[in-house]
Amino acid sequence: MITFENVTVRFGDFTALPDLSLHVEEGEFFTLLGPSGCGKSTALRTLAGFNDPASGRLLVDGRDVTALPSDRRGIGMVFQNYALFPSMSVRENIAFGLKVAKRPKDEVHERVHEIAEQVALTPAQLDKGVAELSGGQQQRVAIARALVLRPRILLLDEPLSNLDAKLRNQLRVQLKELQQQFGITSIYVTHDQDEAMSMSDRIAVLDHGRIEQVGTPREVYERSATEFVCTFIGSVHRLGEQAVSRLSQLPGSPVAEGLRSYVRVERLTLRERHRPNDGRLVVDGVVDRADYHGYFTQYAVRLGDRSVSVRVPWSATESAFAAGDEVAIGVAPEDVLQYERSGPEAGA
Ligand SMILES: Nc1ncnc2c1ncn2[C@@H]1O[C@H](COP(=O)(O)OP(=O)(O)OP(=O)(O)O)[C@@H](O)[C@H]1O
Ligand SMILES: [Mg+2]
């Protein structure tokens, strides 16, 4: 449906996207995830027609749209700062694109009401000024304004980042429902890995304008292709040489020595000492601190002169620990993620 083919984008001497190739399937919810400045917005803006690539092509349905003006690409875009017209009412904001397209008055009225209802804006809110609405309501206006034009493609650039956690969660669900209901192919930009994981069909992880990995949330998380992806997503513990060596000697262990090795903090186990180790490497430590988070507890465990952070999900059967408790940390060899070293050589 959407293809970036060797797209290069420069700003003066600076190359924001050196050579981006990417394919998004019809109906997919696809996310670009990466740290600030990695080129996420640049990629979206280039697809929408706000940046001109220095080389490469953009295809939509196999058609080259690289030279098409922005408004002829059939793409809707929602910006991080909403970009609403502050002096217009909610209704006027949503109707704007339809008026520009010179749709008949009745149709405009009908479509505005229909889309407002779908994003849970009330008729009374339609006649308010944009400034009278909360952040979450304004965000829904921005989404309605894009959806009312019935684009086949919707680009969303960190649309929820200005909202508080609760509202963000609510709108995540609504947004995903709208996307599925309309079957719109969507590219979503975020630097929030939790948001990316929970909403996306597939994720592309970017660093310095290059793709480190494309995969389902599960693939990206459980089989991180590069050290960058492994450390950017979730929380990891880097294993010391001695631990790696001992892990490599366990029966049937896939662990190799001499590689950089990590384990996700929620894969570490924390048990009373002298319990059976289930084929894990077990290291004795002492709990320094226990931070209760409700559905999990984060422990700082002292191992000699190191402190290791272990995240233990709430459990009805496993005991909780307190500072001073003597414990054993366990690592299963199959949970170890290993990399040569972080480098810019990773390709698409
Ligand atoms: N119009 C521009 N002129 C010059 N440099 C730009 C321009 N737009 C972006 N850049 C640079 O290109 C790089 C990528 O920027 P981009 O906005 O795409 O990053 P991003 O991944 O969206 O970051 P953030 O998460 O902070 O929004 C940055 O180094 C940025 O400074
Ligand atoms: Mg951005």
Coordinates of C-alpha atoms and ligand atoms in Angstrom, one line a residue:
M1 CA 0.0 0.0 0.0
I2 CA 2.7 2.5 1.0
T3 CA 6.3 2.2 0.0
F4 CA 9.3 4.3 0.8
E5 CA 11.9 3.3 -1.8
N6 CA 15.4 4.4 -1.0
V7 CA 14.2 7.8 0.3
T8 CA 16.9 10.3 1.2
V9 CA 16.0 13.5 2.9
R10 CA 18.5 16.3 3.5
F11 CA 18.3 19.7 5.3
G12 CA 21.2 21.6 3.9
D13 CA 24.3 19.6 4.8
F14 CA 22.5 17.4 7.3
T15 CA 21.0 14.1 6.1
A16 CA 18.0 13.3 8.2
L17 CA 17.1 10.1 6.3
P18 CA 20.1 8.5 4.6
D19 CA 18.2 5.8 2.7
L20 CA 14.8 4.8 3.9
S21 CA 13.1 1.7 2.5
L22 CA 9.9 0.6 4.1
H23 CA 6.6 -1.1 3.1
V24 CA 3.3 -0.7 4.9
E25 CA 0.4 -3.1 4.1
E26 CA -3.2 -2.0 3.4
G27 CA -5.2 -1.6 6.6
E28 CA -2.1 -1.9 8.8
F29 CA -1.4 0.1 11.9
F30 CA 2.3 0.7 11.5
T31 CA 4.4 2.6 14.0
L32 CA 7.7 4.5 13.6
L33 CA 9.4 4.3 17.0
G34 CA 12.7 5.9 18.0
P35 CA 14.4 8.5 20.1
S36 CA 14.0 12.3 19.6
G37 CA 15.6 13.5 16.4
C38 CA 15.8 10.1 14.7
G39 CA 13.7 11.2 11.8
K40 CA 10.2 10.0 12.5
S41 CA 8.4 13.3 11.8
T42 CA 10.7 13.8 8.7
A43 CA 9.6 10.4 7.3
L44 CA 5.9 11.2 7.9
R45 CA 6.1 14.7 6.5
T46 CA 7.9 13.4 3.4
L47 CA 5.2 10.9 2.8
A48 CA 2.5 13.6 3.3
G49 CA 4.3 15.8 0.8
F50 CA 5.7 18.5 3.1
N51 CA 9.4 17.6 2.5
D52 CA 10.9 16.9 -0.8
P53 CA 13.3 13.9 -0.9
A54 CA 16.7 14.4 -2.5
S55 CA 16.4 10.9 -4.0
G56 CA 14.2 7.9 -3.9
R57 CA 10.4 7.4 -4.5
L58 CA 7.2 7.2 -2.5
L59 CA 4.6 4.8 -3.8
V60 CA 0.9 4.6 -2.8
D61 CA -0.9 1.6 -4.2
G62 CA 2.0 1.2 -6.6
R63 CA 1.6 4.7 -7.9
D64 CA 4.5 7.1 -7.7
V65 CA 3.3 10.1 -5.6
T66 CA 6.8 11.6 -5.1
A67 CA 6.0 14.6 -7.3
L68 CA 2.3 15.0 -6.3
P69 CA 1.3 18.0 -4.2
S70 CA 0.3 17.2 -0.7
D71 CA -3.4 17.7 -1.1
R72 CA -3.6 15.2 -4.0
R73 CA -2.1 12.2 -2.1
G74 CA -5.3 11.2 -0.3
I75 CA -3.4 11.3 3.0
G76 CA -4.8 12.8 6.3
M77 CA -2.4 14.0 9.0
V78 CA -2.7 14.7 12.7
F79 CA 0.0 16.7 14.2
Q80 CA 1.5 16.6 17.7
N81 CA 0.4 20.2 18.5
Y82 CA -3.1 19.6 16.9
A83 CA -2.6 22.6 14.6
L84 CA -6.2 23.6 14.9
F85 CA -7.4 27.1 13.8
P86 CA -7.8 28.9 17.1
S87 CA -10.2 31.5 16.0
M88 CA -12.7 29.0 14.4
S89 CA -15.3 27.0 16.2
V90 CA -15.0 23.2 16.5
R91 CA -17.5 22.8 13.7
E92 CA -15.5 25.1 11.4
N93 CA -12.3 23.3 12.1
I94 CA -13.7 19.9 11.3
A95 CA -15.5 21.3 8.2
F96 CA -12.5 23.1 6.9
G97 CA -11.2 20.5 4.4
L98 CA -14.7 19.8 3.1
K99 CA -15.3 23.5 2.4
V100 CA -12.0 23.8 0.6
A101 CA -13.1 20.9 -1.5
K102 CA -16.4 22.8 -2.1
R103 CA -18.7 20.1 -0.9
P104 CA -22.4 21.0 -0.7
K105 CA -23.5 22.6 2.6
D106 CA -25.9 19.7 3.5
E107 CA -23.2 17.1 3.0
V108 CA -20.7 19.1 5.1
H109 CA -23.2 19.4 7.9
E110 CA -24.0 15.7 7.8
R111 CA -20.4 14.5 7.6
V112 CA -19.3 16.8 10.4
H113 CA -22.0 15.5 12.7
E114 CA -21.3 11.9 11.8
I115 CA -17.6 12.1 12.5
A116 CA -18.1 14.2 15.7
E117 CA -20.2 11.4 17.0
Q118 CA -17.6 8.8 16.1
V119 CA -14.9 10.6 18.1
A120 CA -17.3 11.3 21.0
L121 CA -17.7 15.0 20.6
T122 CA -21.2 16.3 21.5
P123 CA -23.3 18.6 19.3
A124 CA -23.0 21.3 21.9
Q125 CA -19.2 21.1 21.7
L126 CA -19.3 21.6 18.0
D127 CA -20.3 25.2 18.4
K128 CA -17.7 26.0 21.0
G129 CA -14.4 27.8 20.3
V130 CA -11.5 25.5 20.1
A131 CA -9.8 27.3 23.0
E132 CA -12.8 26.3 25.3
L133 CA -12.0 22.6 24.9
S134 CA -9.6 20.5 27.0
G135 CA -6.5 19.0 25.5
G136 CA -8.1 15.6 24.9
Q137 CA -11.2 17.2 23.3
Q138 CA -9.0 19.3 21.0
Q139 CA -7.1 16.2 20.1
R140 CA -10.3 14.5 19.0
V141 CA -11.2 17.6 16.9
A142 CA -7.8 17.2 15.2
I143 CA -8.5 13.5 14.5
A144 CA -12.1 14.3 13.3
R145 CA -10.7 17.0 11.0
A146 CA -8.4 14.4 9.4
L147 CA -11.0 11.6 9.3
V148 CA -13.9 13.7 7.9
L149 CA -12.0 13.8 4.5
R150 CA -12.1 10.0 4.5
P151 CA -8.5 9.5 3.7
R152 CA -7.3 6.1 2.9
I153 CA -4.1 6.8 4.8
L154 CA -3.8 8.5 8.1
L155 CA -0.5 9.8 9.5
L156 CA -0.4 10.5 13.2
D157 CA 2.6 12.4 14.6
E158 CA 2.7 11.8 18.4
P159 CA -0.9 12.8 18.6
L160 CA -1.3 11.9 22.3
S161 CA 2.0 13.2 23.7
N162 CA 0.5 16.3 25.3
L163 CA -2.1 14.4 27.3
D164 CA -2.0 13.0 30.8
A165 CA -1.5 9.3 31.2
K166 CA -5.1 8.3 31.8
L167 CA -6.5 10.3 28.8
R168 CA -3.7 9.0 26.7
N169 CA -4.7 5.4 27.4
Q170 CA -8.4 6.2 26.7
L171 CA -7.6 7.9 23.4
R172 CA -5.2 5.1 22.4
V173 CA -8.1 2.7 22.6
Q174 CA -10.5 5.0 20.7
L175 CA -8.0 5.8 18.0
K176 CA -7.3 2.1 17.5
E177 CA -11.0 1.4 17.3
L178 CA -11.6 4.2 14.7
Q179 CA -8.7 2.9 12.7
Q180 CA -10.1 -0.6 12.6
Q181 CA -13.6 0.5 12.0
F182 CA -12.6 2.7 9.0
G183 CA -9.9 0.2 7.9
I184 CA -7.5 3.1 7.4
T185 CA -3.9 2.4 6.7
S186 CA -2.1 4.3 9.5
I187 CA 1.4 5.3 10.2
Y188 CA 1.8 6.4 13.8
V189 CA 4.8 8.2 15.2
T190 CA 5.8 7.9 18.8
H191 CA 8.9 7.7 21.1
D192 CA 6.8 6.0 23.7
Q193 CA 7.6 2.3 23.4
D194 CA 4.6 1.2 25.5
E195 CA 2.3 3.1 23.1
A196 CA 4.0 1.5 20.1
M197 CA 3.8 -2.0 21.5
S198 CA 0.1 -1.9 22.5
M199 CA -1.3 -0.2 19.4
S200 CA 0.7 -1.5 16.4
D201 CA 0.5 -4.3 14.0
R202 CA 4.1 -3.7 13.2
I203 CA 6.8 -1.4 14.4
A204 CA 9.9 0.1 12.7
V205 CA 12.5 1.1 15.2
L206 CA 14.6 4.0 13.9
D207 CA 17.9 5.4 15.0
H208 CA 19.7 8.3 13.2
G209 CA 17.4 8.0 10.3
R210 CA 18.1 4.3 9.8
I211 CA 15.8 1.4 10.4
E212 CA 17.2 -1.0 13.1
Q213 CA 14.4 -3.5 12.9
V214 CA 10.9 -3.9 11.5
G215 CA 8.6 -6.5 13.2
T216 CA 5.6 -7.2 15.2
P217 CA 5.7 -5.8 18.8
R218 CA 6.5 -9.3 20.0
E219 CA 9.3 -9.8 17.6
V220 CA 10.8 -6.4 18.3
Y221 CA 10.6 -7.0 22.1
E222 CA 11.5 -10.7 22.4
R223 CA 13.9 -11.0 19.5
S224 CA 15.4 -7.5 19.3
A225 CA 17.6 -7.6 16.2
T226 CA 20.2 -5.1 17.4
E227 CA 21.7 -3.9 20.6
F228 CA 20.1 -0.5 20.0
V229 CA 16.6 -2.1 19.8
C230 CA 17.3 -4.3 22.8
T231 CA 18.3 -1.4 25.0
F232 CA 15.8 1.2 23.6
I233 CA 12.7 -1.0 24.2
G234 CA 11.9 -2.0 27.7
S235 CA 14.4 -2.3 30.6
V236 CA 17.3 -4.6 30.3
H237 CA 20.1 -5.8 32.6
R238 CA 23.5 -6.1 31.0
L239 CA 25.2 -9.4 32.1
G240 CA 28.8 -9.4 33.3
E241 CA 31.4 -11.6 31.6
Q242 CA 31.4 -14.1 34.4
A243 CA 27.6 -14.6 34.3
V244 CA 27.8 -15.1 30.6
S245 CA 30.5 -17.6 30.9
R246 CA 28.5 -19.6 33.5
L247 CA 25.3 -19.3 31.5
S248 CA 27.1 -20.7 28.4
Q249 CA 28.1 -23.8 30.4
L250 CA 24.6 -24.8 31.4
P251 CA 23.2 -27.9 29.6
G252 CA 21.7 -27.0 26.3
S253 CA 22.5 -23.4 26.6
P254 CA 22.3 -21.2 23.5
V255 CA 24.5 -18.6 25.2
A256 CA 27.9 -17.8 23.6
E257 CA 30.8 -16.2 25.3
G258 CA 32.4 -12.9 24.1
L259 CA 29.2 -11.2 23.1
R260 CA 27.3 -8.3 24.7
S261 CA 24.6 -10.0 26.7
Y262 CA 21.3 -8.7 28.2
V263 CA 18.3 -10.0 29.9
R264 CA 15.0 -8.1 30.3
V265 CA 14.4 -7.1 33.9
E266 CA 11.1 -8.9 34.1
R267 CA 12.6 -12.1 33.0
L268 CA 15.0 -12.2 36.0
T269 CA 13.5 -14.3 38.8
L270 CA 13.8 -13.5 42.4
R271 CA 13.4 -16.4 44.9
E272 CA 14.3 -17.5 48.4
R273 CA 17.8 -19.0 48.4
H274 CA 18.1 -22.8 48.1
R275 CA 15.1 -23.3 45.9
P276 CA 15.5 -25.5 42.8
N277 CA 17.0 -23.5 40.0
D278 CA 15.0 -24.9 37.0
G279 CA 18.1 -24.9 34.8
R280 CA 18.8 -21.2 35.5
L281 CA 22.0 -19.5 36.5
V282 CA 21.4 -18.5 40.1
V283 CA 23.3 -15.8 41.9
D284 CA 22.8 -14.9 45.6
G285 CA 22.1 -11.4 46.6
V286 CA 20.5 -9.2 49.2
V287 CA 17.5 -6.9 48.7
D288 CA 18.5 -3.3 49.1
R289 CA 15.1 -1.7 48.3
A290 CA 11.7 -2.8 47.3
D291 CA 9.5 -0.3 45.3
Y292 CA 5.9 -1.4 45.2
H293 CA 4.1 -0.4 41.9
G294 CA 0.9 -2.3 42.3
Y295 CA 1.0 -4.8 39.5
F296 CA 4.7 -5.3 39.9
T297 CA 7.4 -4.6 42.5
Q298 CA 10.8 -3.2 41.5
Y299 CA 13.6 -4.6 43.6
A300 CA 17.2 -3.3 43.8
V301 CA 19.3 -6.3 44.7
R302 CA 22.9 -6.1 45.8
L303 CA 25.3 -8.7 44.3
G304 CA 28.7 -7.9 45.8
D305 CA 29.5 -4.4 44.6
R306 CA 26.8 -4.3 41.9
S307 CA 23.1 -3.4 42.2
V308 CA 20.7 -5.2 39.9
S309 CA 17.2 -4.1 39.2
V310 CA 14.6 -6.9 39.1
R311 CA 10.9 -6.4 38.2
V312 CA 8.6 -9.0 39.7
P313 CA 5.0 -9.1 38.5
W314 CA 2.4 -9.3 41.2
S315 CA 1.7 -12.9 42.1
A316 CA -0.7 -14.7 44.4
T317 CA 1.7 -17.5 44.9
E318 CA 5.2 -16.0 45.1
S319 CA 6.3 -14.3 48.2
A320 CA 7.2 -10.6 48.3
F321 CA 10.6 -9.5 49.7
A322 CA 11.7 -6.6 51.9
A323 CA 15.0 -4.8 52.3
G324 CA 17.6 -7.0 53.9
D325 CA 16.1 -10.3 52.7
E326 CA 18.6 -12.8 51.3
V327 CA 17.5 -13.9 47.8
A328 CA 18.7 -15.6 44.7
I329 CA 18.4 -14.0 41.3
G330 CA 17.8 -16.4 38.4
V331 CA 18.6 -16.1 34.7
A332 CA 17.4 -18.6 32.2
P333 CA 19.9 -19.1 29.3
E334 CA 17.1 -18.9 26.7
D335 CA 16.2 -15.4 27.9
V336 CA 19.6 -14.0 27.2
L337 CA 19.8 -11.6 24.2
Q338 CA 23.2 -11.3 22.6
Y339 CA 24.9 -8.9 20.2
E340 CA 28.2 -8.4 18.5
R341 CA 28.2 -4.7 19.4
S342 CA 26.1 -1.7 18.7
G343 CA 26.9 -0.2 15.3
P344 CA 25.5 1.9 12.5
E345 CA 25.8 -1.0 10.0
A346 CA 22.2 -2.4 10.8
G347 CA 20.1 -2.3 7.6
A348 CA 16.4 -2.5 6.9
Ligands
LIG1 N1 13.2 21.8 8.7 C1 14.3 21.3 9.2 N2 15.5 21.9 9.0 C2 16.7 21.4 9.4 N3 16.8 20.3 10.1 C3 15.7 19.6 10.4 C4 14.4 20.1 9.9 N4 13.4 19.2 10.3 C5 14.1 18.2 11.0 N5 15.4 18.5 11.0 C6 16.5 17.6 11.7 O1 16.3 16.3 11.2 C7 16.4 15.4 12.3 C8 15.2 14.5 12.4 O2 14.1 15.4 12.9 P1 12.7 14.8 13.1 O3 11.8 16.0 13.4 O4 12.3 14.0 12.0 O5 12.9 13.9 14.4 P2 11.9 13.1 15.3 O6 12.3 11.7 15.2 O7 10.5 13.4 14.8 O8 12.1 13.7 16.7 P3 11.1 14.1 17.9 O9 10.7 12.8 18.6 O10 11.9 14.9 18.8 O11 9.9 14.7 17.3 C9 16.8 16.2 13.5 O12 18.1 16.2 13.7 C10 16.3 17.6 13.2 O13 17.0 18.6 13.8
MG2 MG 8.9 14.5 15.7

